[in-house]
CSV table of C-alpha atoms and ligand atoms in Angstrom, one decimal:
chain,number,residue,atom,x,y,z
C,29,UNK,CA,-6.3,5.1,-23.5
C,30,UNK,CA,-5.0,1.6,-22.6
C,31,UNK,CA,-2.6,1.7,-19.6
C,32,UNK,CA,-0.4,-1.2,-18.4
C,33,UNK,CA,0.5,-1.1,-14.7
C,34,UNK,CA,3.6,-2.9,-13.5
C,35,UNK,CA,4.3,-3.5,-9.8
C,36,UNK,CA,7.4,-5.4,-8.5
C,37,UNK,CA,8.6,-3.4,-5.5
C,38,UNK,CA,8.5,-6.2,-3.0
C,39,UNK,CA,7.1,-9.8,-3.1
C,40,UNK,CA,4.2,-9.4,-5.4
C,41,UNK,CA,4.4,-9.3,-9.2
C,42,UNK,CA,1.4,-7.3,-10.3
C,43,UNK,CA,0.2,-6.4,-13.8
C,44,UNK,CA,-3.0,-4.7,-14.9
C,45,UNK,CA,-4.6,-3.4,-18.1
C,46,UNK,CA,-6.8,-0.4,-17.5
C,47,UNK,CA,-8.8,1.5,-20.1
C,48,UNK,CA,-8.9,5.1,-19.1
C,49,UNK,CA,-11.6,7.3,-20.6
C,50,UNK,CA,-9.8,10.4,-21.4
C,51,UNK,CA,-11.9,13.3,-20.1
C,52,UNK,CA,-13.3,15.8,-22.6
C,53,UNK,CA,-12.2,18.6,-20.4
C,54,UNK,CA,-8.9,18.5,-18.5
C,55,UNK,CA,-9.5,18.4,-14.8
C,56,UNK,CA,-7.4,20.5,-12.5
C,57,UNK,CA,-6.3,19.6,-9.0
C,58,UNK,CA,-8.5,22.5,-7.8
C,59,UNK,CA,-11.7,21.3,-9.5
C,60,UNK,CA,-11.1,17.6,-9.5
C,61,UNK,CA,-13.2,14.9,-11.2
C,62,UNK,CA,-11.6,11.5,-11.3
C,63,UNK,CA,-11.7,10.1,-14.8
C,64,UNK,CA,-13.6,6.9,-15.4
C,65,UNK,CA,-11.7,3.7,-16.0
C,66,UNK,CA,-12.4,0.1,-16.7
C,67,UNK,CA,-10.2,-2.7,-15.5
C,68,UNK,CA,-9.8,-5.0,-18.5
C,69,UNK,CA,-7.5,-7.6,-16.8
C,70,UNK,CA,-5.1,-8.0,-14.0
C,71,UNK,CA,-2.7,-10.6,-12.8
C,72,UNK,CA,-1.0,-11.0,-9.4
C,73,UNK,CA,1.6,-13.5,-8.4
C,74,UNK,CA,2.3,-13.6,-4.7
C,75,UNK,CA,5.7,-14.9,-3.6
C,76,UNK,CA,4.5,-15.6,-0.1
C,77,UNK,CA,5.2,-19.4,-0.5
C,78,UNK,CA,8.7,-18.7,-1.7
C,79,UNK,CA,9.6,-16.5,1.3
C,80,UNK,CA,7.6,-18.3,4.0
C,81,UNK,CA,10.5,-20.7,4.8
C,82,UNK,CA,12.6,-17.7,5.8
C,83,UNK,CA,10.0,-15.8,7.8
C,84,UNK,CA,10.3,-12.7,5.6
C,85,UNK,CA,11.2,-11.5,2.1
C,86,UNK,CA,14.6,-12.5,0.7
C,87,UNK,CA,15.4,-9.7,-1.8
C,88,UNK,CA,17.5,-11.8,-4.2
C,89,UNK,CA,14.9,-14.5,-4.4
C,90,UNK,CA,12.2,-11.8,-5.0
C,91,UNK,CA,14.1,-10.3,-7.9
C,92,UNK,CA,14.7,-13.7,-9.6
C,93,UNK,CA,11.0,-14.6,-9.2
C,94,UNK,CA,9.8,-11.3,-10.7
C,95,UNK,CA,12.0,-12.0,-13.7
C,96,UNK,CA,10.4,-15.4,-14.2
C,97,UNK,CA,6.8,-14.2,-13.8
C,98,UNK,CA,6.6,-10.9,-15.8
C,99,UNK,CA,6.4,-12.2,-19.4
C,100,UNK,CA,3.9,-15.0,-18.7
C,101,UNK,CA,1.7,-12.6,-16.7
C,102,UNK,CA,1.8,-10.0,-19.5
C,103,UNK,CA,0.8,-12.6,-22.0
C,104,UNK,CA,-2.1,-13.6,-19.7
C,105,UNK,CA,-3.5,-10.1,-19.2
C,106,UNK,CA,-3.3,-9.3,-22.9
C,107,UNK,CA,-5.1,-12.5,-23.7
C,108,UNK,CA,-7.8,-11.9,-21.1
C,109,UNK,CA,-8.3,-8.3,-22.3
C,110,UNK,CA,-8.2,-9.4,-25.9
C,111,UNK,CA,-5.7,-6.7,-26.7
C,112,UNK,CA,-2.3,-6.6,-28.5
C,113,UNK,CA,1.0,-5.1,-27.2
C,114,UNK,CA,0.6,-2.2,-29.7
C,115,UNK,CA,-2.7,-1.2,-28.1
C,116,UNK,CA,-0.8,-0.1,-24.9
C,117,UNK,CA,-0.5,3.7,-24.9
C,118,UNK,CA,1.1,4.2,-21.5
C,119,UNK,CA,3.1,2.1,-19.1
C,120,UNK,CA,3.0,3.0,-15.4
C,121,UNK,CA,5.7,1.2,-13.4
C,122,UNK,CA,6.7,1.3,-9.7
C,123,UNK,CA,10.1,3.0,-9.7
C,124,UNK,CA,10.3,3.2,-5.9
C,125,UNK,CA,10.4,2.9,-2.9
C,126,UNK,CA,11.1,-0.8,-2.5
C,127,UNK,CA,13.7,-3.4,-2.9
C,128,UNK,CA,16.4,-2.2,-5.3
C,129,UNK,CA,16.7,-5.5,-7.2
C,130,UNK,CA,13.0,-6.1,-7.4
C,131,UNK,CA,12.4,-2.6,-8.7
C,132,UNK,CA,15.2,-3.0,-11.3
C,133,UNK,CA,13.5,-6.1,-12.7
C,134,UNK,CA,10.1,-4.4,-13.1
C,135,UNK,CA,11.6,-1.2,-14.5
C,136,UNK,CA,13.9,-3.0,-17.0
C,137,UNK,CA,10.8,-4.9,-18.2
C,138,UNK,CA,8.6,-1.8,-18.4
C,139,UNK,CA,11.2,0.5,-20.1
C,140,UNK,CA,12.3,-2.3,-22.5
C,141,UNK,CA,8.7,-2.9,-23.4
C,142,UNK,CA,8.0,0.8,-23.8
C,143,UNK,CA,11.0,1.2,-26.1
C,144,UNK,CA,9.9,-1.8,-28.2
C,145,UNK,CA,6.3,-0.5,-28.7
C,146,UNK,CA,7.2,3.1,-28.7
C,147,UNK,CA,5.0,4.3,-25.8
C,148,UNK,CA,5.8,6.6,-22.9
C,149,UNK,CA,6.5,5.5,-19.3
C,150,UNK,CA,5.2,7.1,-16.1
C,151,UNK,CA,7.4,6.3,-13.0
C,152,UNK,CA,5.0,5.6,-10.2
C,153,UNK,CA,5.7,6.1,-6.5
C,154,UNK,CA,4.5,3.0,-4.8
C,155,UNK,CA,2.9,4.9,-2.0
C,156,UNK,CA,1.1,7.1,-4.4
C,157,UNK,CA,-0.4,3.9,-5.9
C,158,UNK,CA,-1.7,2.9,-2.4
C,159,UNK,CA,-2.9,6.4,-1.6
C,160,UNK,CA,-5.0,6.9,-4.7
C,161,UNK,CA,-6.4,3.3,-4.8
C,162,UNK,CA,-9.6,4.3,-2.8
C,163,UNK,CA,-10.5,6.7,-5.7
C,164,UNK,CA,-10.7,3.8,-8.2
C,165,UNK,CA,-14.3,3.2,-9.3
C,166,UNK,CA,-15.8,5.9,-7.1
C,167,UNK,CA,-17.0,9.4,-8.1
C,168,UNK,CA,-17.9,10.8,-4.7
C,169,UNK,CA,-14.4,11.2,-3.1
C,170,UNK,CA,-13.2,14.7,-3.3
C,171,UNK,CA,-9.9,16.4,-2.4
C,172,UNK,CA,-8.6,17.4,0.1
C,173,UNK,CA,-8.5,14.4,2.4
C,174,UNK,CA,-6.4,13.1,5.2
C,175,UNK,CA,-4.7,9.8,4.4
C,176,UNK,CA,-3.5,7.0,6.7
C,177,UNK,CA,-1.1,4.9,4.8
C,178,UNK,CA,-0.2,1.7,6.6
C,179,UNK,CA,1.9,-0.9,4.8
C,180,UNK,CA,4.7,-3.4,5.5
C,181,UNK,CA,7.4,-0.7,5.0
C,182,UNK,CA,5.6,2.6,5.7
C,183,UNK,CA,3.2,4.2,8.2
C,184,UNK,CA,2.3,7.8,7.4
C,185,UNK,CA,-0.4,10.4,8.0
C,186,UNK,CA,-0.6,12.7,5.0
C,187,UNK,CA,-2.6,15.8,4.0
C,188,UNK,CA,-3.7,15.2,0.3
C,189,UNK,CA,-4.8,18.3,-1.5
C,190,UNK,CA,-4.8,16.7,-5.0
C,191,UNK,CA,-3.0,14.2,-7.2
C,192,UNK,CA,0.7,14.9,-6.5
C,193,UNK,CA,0.0,17.2,-3.6
C,194,UNK,CA,1.0,15.4,-0.5
C,195,UNK,CA,2.1,16.9,2.8
C,196,UNK,CA,3.6,14.6,5.4
C,197,UNK,CA,2.0,15.2,8.8
C,198,UNK,CA,3.5,12.3,10.7
C,199,UNK,CA,5.2,9.0,10.2
C,200,UNK,CA,6.7,6.1,12.1
C,201,UNK,CA,10.0,6.8,13.8
C,202,UNK,CA,10.9,3.1,13.7
C,203,UNK,CA,8.9,0.1,12.6
C,204,UNK,CA,5.9,0.3,10.2
C,205,UNK,CA,2.5,-0.9,11.4
C,206,UNK,CA,2.6,-3.9,9.0
C,207,UNK,CA,6.1,-4.6,10.2
C,208,UNK,CA,4.8,-4.7,13.8
C,209,UNK,CA,2.2,-7.3,12.7
C,210,UNK,CA,4.8,-9.3,10.9
C,211,UNK,CA,7.4,-9.2,13.7
C,212,UNK,CA,4.9,-10.1,16.4
C,213,UNK,CA,3.7,-13.0,14.3
C,214,UNK,CA,7.2,-14.2,13.8
C,215,UNK,CA,7.9,-14.1,17.6
C,216,UNK,CA,4.7,-16.1,18.1
C,217,UNK,CA,5.9,-18.7,15.6
C,218,UNK,CA,3.1,-17.8,13.1
C,219,UNK,CA,3.4,-17.7,9.4
C,220,UNK,CA,4.4,-14.8,7.0
C,221,UNK,CA,2.9,-12.3,6.3
C,222,UNK,CA,2.0,-11.7,9.9
C,223,UNK,CA,-0.9,-9.3,9.5
C,224,UNK,CA,-3.5,-11.8,8.3
C,225,UNK,CA,-2.1,-14.5,10.7
C,226,UNK,CA,-2.4,-12.2,13.8
C,227,UNK,CA,-5.9,-11.1,12.7
C,228,UNK,CA,-7.0,-14.7,12.3
C,229,UNK,CA,-5.6,-15.9,15.7
C,230,UNK,CA,-6.9,-12.8,17.4
C,231,UNK,CA,-10.5,-13.8,16.6
C,232,UNK,CA,-10.3,-16.4,19.4
C,233,UNK,CA,-8.1,-14.4,21.7
C,234,UNK,CA,-8.7,-11.9,24.5
C,235,UNK,CA,-7.0,-8.5,24.4
C,236,UNK,CA,-6.0,-7.2,27.8
C,237,UNK,CA,-4.7,-10.4,29.4
C,238,UNK,CA,-1.2,-9.6,28.3
C,239,UNK,CA,-0.5,-5.9,28.6
C,240,UNK,CA,1.3,-4.4,25.6
C,241,UNK,CA,2.3,-0.8,25.2
C,242,UNK,CA,0.6,1.8,22.9
C,243,UNK,CA,3.7,3.8,22.0
C,244,UNK,CA,3.4,7.7,21.7
C,245,UNK,CA,-0.3,7.4,22.3
C,246,UNK,CA,-0.6,10.2,24.9
C,247,UNK,CA,1.9,12.5,23.1
C,248,UNK,CA,0.8,15.5,21.0
C,249,UNK,CA,3.0,14.4,18.0
C,250,UNK,CA,1.4,12.8,14.9
C,251,UNK,CA,4.4,10.5,14.6
C,252,UNK,CA,4.0,6.8,15.3
C,253,UNK,CA,6.3,4.2,16.8
C,254,UNK,CA,6.0,0.4,16.9
C,255,UNK,CA,9.4,-0.9,17.9
C,256,UNK,CA,8.5,-1.0,21.6
C,257,UNK,CA,5.5,-3.2,20.9
C,258,UNK,CA,7.7,-5.8,19.2
C,259,UNK,CA,10.1,-5.8,22.2
C,260,UNK,CA,7.2,-6.2,24.6
C,261,UNK,CA,5.9,-9.2,22.6
C,262,UNK,CA,9.4,-10.6,22.8
C,263,UNK,CA,9.5,-10.1,26.6
C,264,UNK,CA,6.2,-12.0,26.9
C,265,UNK,CA,7.5,-14.9,24.8
C,266,UNK,CA,10.8,-15.0,26.8
C,267,UNK,CA,8.8,-15.0,30.1
C,268,UNK,CA,7.1,-18.2,28.9
C,269,UNK,CA,10.5,-19.8,28.1
C,270,UNK,CA,10.2,-19.3,24.4
C,271,UNK,CA,7.4,-19.9,21.8
C,272,UNK,CA,7.1,-23.6,22.8
C,273,UNK,CA,6.2,-22.5,26.3
C,274,UNK,CA,3.1,-20.6,25.0
C,275,UNK,CA,-0.2,-22.4,24.9
C,276,UNK,CA,-2.6,-21.9,21.9
C,277,UNK,CA,-4.7,-19.7,24.2
C,278,UNK,CA,-1.7,-17.6,25.2
C,279,UNK,CA,-0.7,-17.1,21.6
C,280,UNK,CA,-4.3,-16.1,20.7
C,281,UNK,CA,-4.4,-13.7,23.6
C,282,UNK,CA,-1.1,-12.1,22.7
C,283,UNK,CA,-2.2,-11.8,19.1
C,284,UNK,CA,-5.4,-10.1,20.1
C,285,UNK,CA,-3.6,-7.7,22.4
C,286,UNK,CA,-0.9,-6.9,19.7
C,287,UNK,CA,-3.6,-6.2,17.1
C,288,UNK,CA,-5.6,-4.1,19.6
C,289,UNK,CA,-2.5,-2.1,20.5
C,290,UNK,CA,-1.6,-1.3,16.9
C,291,UNK,CA,-5.2,-0.4,16.1
C,292,UNK,CA,-5.5,1.8,19.2
C,293,UNK,CA,-2.5,3.8,18.1
C,294,UNK,CA,-3.5,4.1,14.5
C,295,UNK,CA,-7.1,5.2,15.4
C,296,UNK,CA,-5.9,7.7,18.0
C,297,UNK,CA,-3.3,9.3,15.8
C,298,UNK,CA,-5.7,9.5,12.8
C,299,UNK,CA,-8.4,11.2,14.9
C,300,UNK,CA,-5.8,13.6,16.3
C,301,UNK,CA,-4.8,14.4,12.7
C,302,UNK,CA,-8.5,14.9,11.8
C,303,UNK,CA,-8.9,17.4,14.6
C,304,UNK,CA,-5.7,19.2,13.8
C,305,UNK,CA,-6.4,19.6,10.1
C,306,UNK,CA,-10.2,19.9,10.3
C,307,UNK,CA,-10.4,17.2,7.6
C,308,UNK,CA,-13.8,16.1,6.4
C,309,UNK,CA,-12.6,12.8,4.8
C,310,UNK,CA,-10.2,10.1,5.8
C,311,UNK,CA,-8.7,7.7,3.3
C,312,UNK,CA,-7.0,4.5,4.6
C,313,UNK,CA,-4.7,2.5,2.3
C,314,UNK,CA,-1.9,0.0,2.3
C,315,UNK,CA,-1.8,-3.7,3.3
C,316,UNK,CA,-2.8,-3.0,6.9
C,317,UNK,CA,-6.0,-1.3,5.7
C,318,UNK,CA,-7.3,-4.8,5.0
C,319,UNK,CA,-7.5,-5.3,8.8
C,320,UNK,CA,-11.1,-5.6,9.9
C,321,UNK,CA,-10.6,-4.4,13.5
C,322,UNK,CA,-8.9,-1.3,12.2
C,323,UNK,CA,-11.8,-0.7,9.8
C,324,UNK,CA,-14.5,-1.2,12.5
C,325,UNK,CA,-12.7,1.1,15.0
C,326,UNK,CA,-12.0,3.8,12.4
C,327,UNK,CA,-15.6,3.6,11.2
C,328,UNK,CA,-16.8,4.2,14.8
C,329,UNK,CA,-14.3,7.0,15.6
C,330,UNK,CA,-15.0,8.8,12.3
C,331,UNK,CA,-18.7,8.6,12.7
C,332,UNK,CA,-18.3,10.2,16.1
C,333,UNK,CA,-16.4,13.1,14.5
C,334,UNK,CA,-18.8,13.2,11.5
C,335,UNK,CA,-15.9,12.5,9.1
C,336,UNK,CA,-16.3,10.1,6.1
C,337,UNK,CA,-13.9,7.2,5.9
C,338,UNK,CA,-12.9,5.5,2.6
C,339,UNK,CA,-11.0,2.2,2.0
C,340,UNK,CA,-9.9,0.5,-1.2
C,341,UNK,CA,-11.6,-2.8,-1.9
C,342,UNK,CA,-9.8,-5.6,0.0
C,343,UNK,CA,-8.3,-6.9,-3.2
C,344,UNK,CA,-6.5,-3.5,-3.7
C,345,UNK,CA,-5.2,-3.1,-0.2
C,346,UNK,CA,-2.0,-5.2,-0.6
C,347,UNK,CA,0.3,-4.6,-3.5
C,348,UNK,CA,-1.1,-5.0,-7.0
C,349,UNK,CA,-0.7,-3.7,-10.6
C,350,UNK,CA,-4.1,-2.0,-10.7
C,351,UNK,CA,-3.2,0.8,-8.3
C,352,UNK,CA,0.0,1.5,-10.4
C,353,UNK,CA,-1.9,1.7,-13.7
C,354,UNK,CA,-4.6,3.9,-11.9
C,355,UNK,CA,-2.0,6.3,-10.4
C,356,UNK,CA,-0.4,6.6,-13.9
C,357,UNK,CA,-3.9,7.2,-15.3
C,358,UNK,CA,-4.8,9.9,-12.8
C,359,UNK,CA,-1.6,11.7,-13.5
C,360,UNK,CA,-2.2,11.3,-17.3
C,361,UNK,CA,-5.7,12.8,-17.0
C,362,UNK,CA,-4.1,15.9,-15.4
C,363,UNK,CA,-1.5,16.2,-18.2
C,364,UNK,CA,1.4,14.1,-16.9
C,365,UNK,CA,1.7,11.6,-19.7
C,366,UNK,CA,5.1,10.2,-18.8
C,367,UNK,CA,8.2,10.4,-21.0
C,368,UNK,CA,9.8,8.4,-23.7
C,369,UNK,CA,11.5,5.3,-22.6
C,370,UNK,CA,15.2,5.9,-22.0
C,371,UNK,CA,17.7,5.6,-19.2
C,372,UNK,CA,16.1,5.2,-15.7
C,373,UNK,CA,17.2,4.9,-12.1
C,374,UNK,CA,15.2,3.1,-9.5
C,375,UNK,CA,14.5,4.9,-6.3
C,376,UNK,CA,14.6,2.4,-3.4
C,377,UNK,CA,14.1,5.4,-1.1
C,378,UNK,CA,12.0,8.1,-2.6
C,379,UNK,CA,10.2,10.9,-0.7
C,380,UNK,CA,6.6,11.1,-1.8
C,381,UNK,CA,6.9,14.9,-1.8
C,382,UNK,CA,9.1,14.6,-4.9
C,383,UNK,CA,6.1,13.5,-6.9
C,384,UNK,CA,4.6,16.9,-7.2
C,385,UNK,CA,2.5,17.1,-10.4
C,386,UNK,CA,3.6,20.6,-11.1
C,387,UNK,CA,7.2,19.5,-11.3
C,388,UNK,CA,6.2,16.7,-13.7
C,389,UNK,CA,4.3,19.2,-15.9
C,390,UNK,CA,7.1,21.8,-15.8
Y,411,LIG,O1,1.0,-2.7,1.1
Y,411,LIG,P1,1.6,-4.0,1.3
Y,411,LIG,O2,1.1,-5.2,0.5
Y,411,LIG,O3,3.1,-4.0,1.0
Y,411,LIG,C1,4.0,-3.0,1.3
Y,411,LIG,O4,3.9,-2.0,0.5
Y,411,LIG,O5,4.7,-3.1,2.3
Y,411,LIG,O6,1.5,-4.4,2.8
Y,411,LIG,C2,1.9,-5.6,3.4
Y,411,LIG,C3,1.7,-5.5,4.9
Y,411,LIG,C4,2.3,-6.7,5.6
Y,411,LIG,O7,3.0,-6.2,6.7
Y,411,LIG,C5,1.1,-7.5,6.1
Y,411,LIG,O8,1.3,-8.2,7.3
Y,411,LIG,C6,0.1,-6.4,6.2
Y,411,LIG,O9,0.3,-5.5,5.2
Y,411,LIG,N1,-1.3,-6.9,6.2
Y,411,LIG,C7,-2.2,-6.9,7.2
Y,411,LIG,C8,-3.4,-7.5,6.8
Y,411,LIG,N2,-3.2,-7.9,5.5
Y,411,LIG,C9,-1.9,-7.5,5.1
Y,411,LIG,N3,-2.0,-6.4,8.5
Y,411,LIG,C10,-3.1,-6.5,9.3
Y,411,LIG,N4,-4.2,-7.1,9.0
Y,411,LIG,C11,-4.4,-7.7,7.7
Y,411,LIG,N5,-5.6,-8.3,7.4
Y,412,LIG,ZN1,2.6,-1.7,-0.8
């Protein structure tokens, strides 16, 4: 079954064509075998250059750019996969959460296309896309697992019992982990997005010279908090008389400490969740899961607790169309084959718990 994935929830236009091998026997969430799938083509246009000037995503510019990119990218993936529009049997599209205008552009495109070629649409929850991306191309990852989902807009710890079976254990009470990277980078006068910039600068810096807080670290809760970290970075910058008063060494040292503080909190809370749930497997996903320090420290902590840890390939950590096609495919393999294109509403805020597979199948 050929699946088109469409992602436009923020500042990346992502499309992918995935050929899903429909399993002979329907899998069930209780006895789960991921279907095999081949990625025939994918296209990703990043709007980073468009938004860099403003230090963050400008929603209206994002919507307009998605509108410009979608058709040429679709033509590109069809050409690369050597397929026709009519070959597409299912369209998975990010329907939320995200920027309302950006989601509207992607959904209008997907639902319009589905109506034209008479194929069903599966509304995909963006975080479900991230969450299931480490299952792509592997056959050894079984449910249940604990998931650490860390992106620019969300930071959550979830118990995942199957596709569509997500229980929230803890989440950020203010800024997301990616946001903490982005805001710290902005305060240091670095580029956008801040995560890769902080990580790059931190390589030459020394953590510990500037002391930054590890919010909620010693508390029993599995919730996270990063707003205090941003304020502490701001205090250090002000103390130096502004960004211009910081030397390159100062900036690198603050970047190293900020990265270390975020990683310390994420690792400690993940391990607390492992102990609390008795999880055997940890899945880490979302843009921040590309961070190498986070990966090294989680690898070490998980090996101590004899827990396996799984990450998506680096190319699937940040937003992309592949994870959206894949999430739609995993649901399809379990019987949720979407619905005929008709009226739709985007869900800028959308609790993941509403994506229960059983409700879709009812
Ligand atoms: O998942 P994603 O592409 O978009 C959202 O759904 O939000 O995540 C983007 C976030 C940004 O905050 C970005 O700074 C962060 O992921 N990020 C990183 C790294 N690469 C991207 N953070 C830390 N280290 C990285 N290497
Ligand atoms: Zn994302």
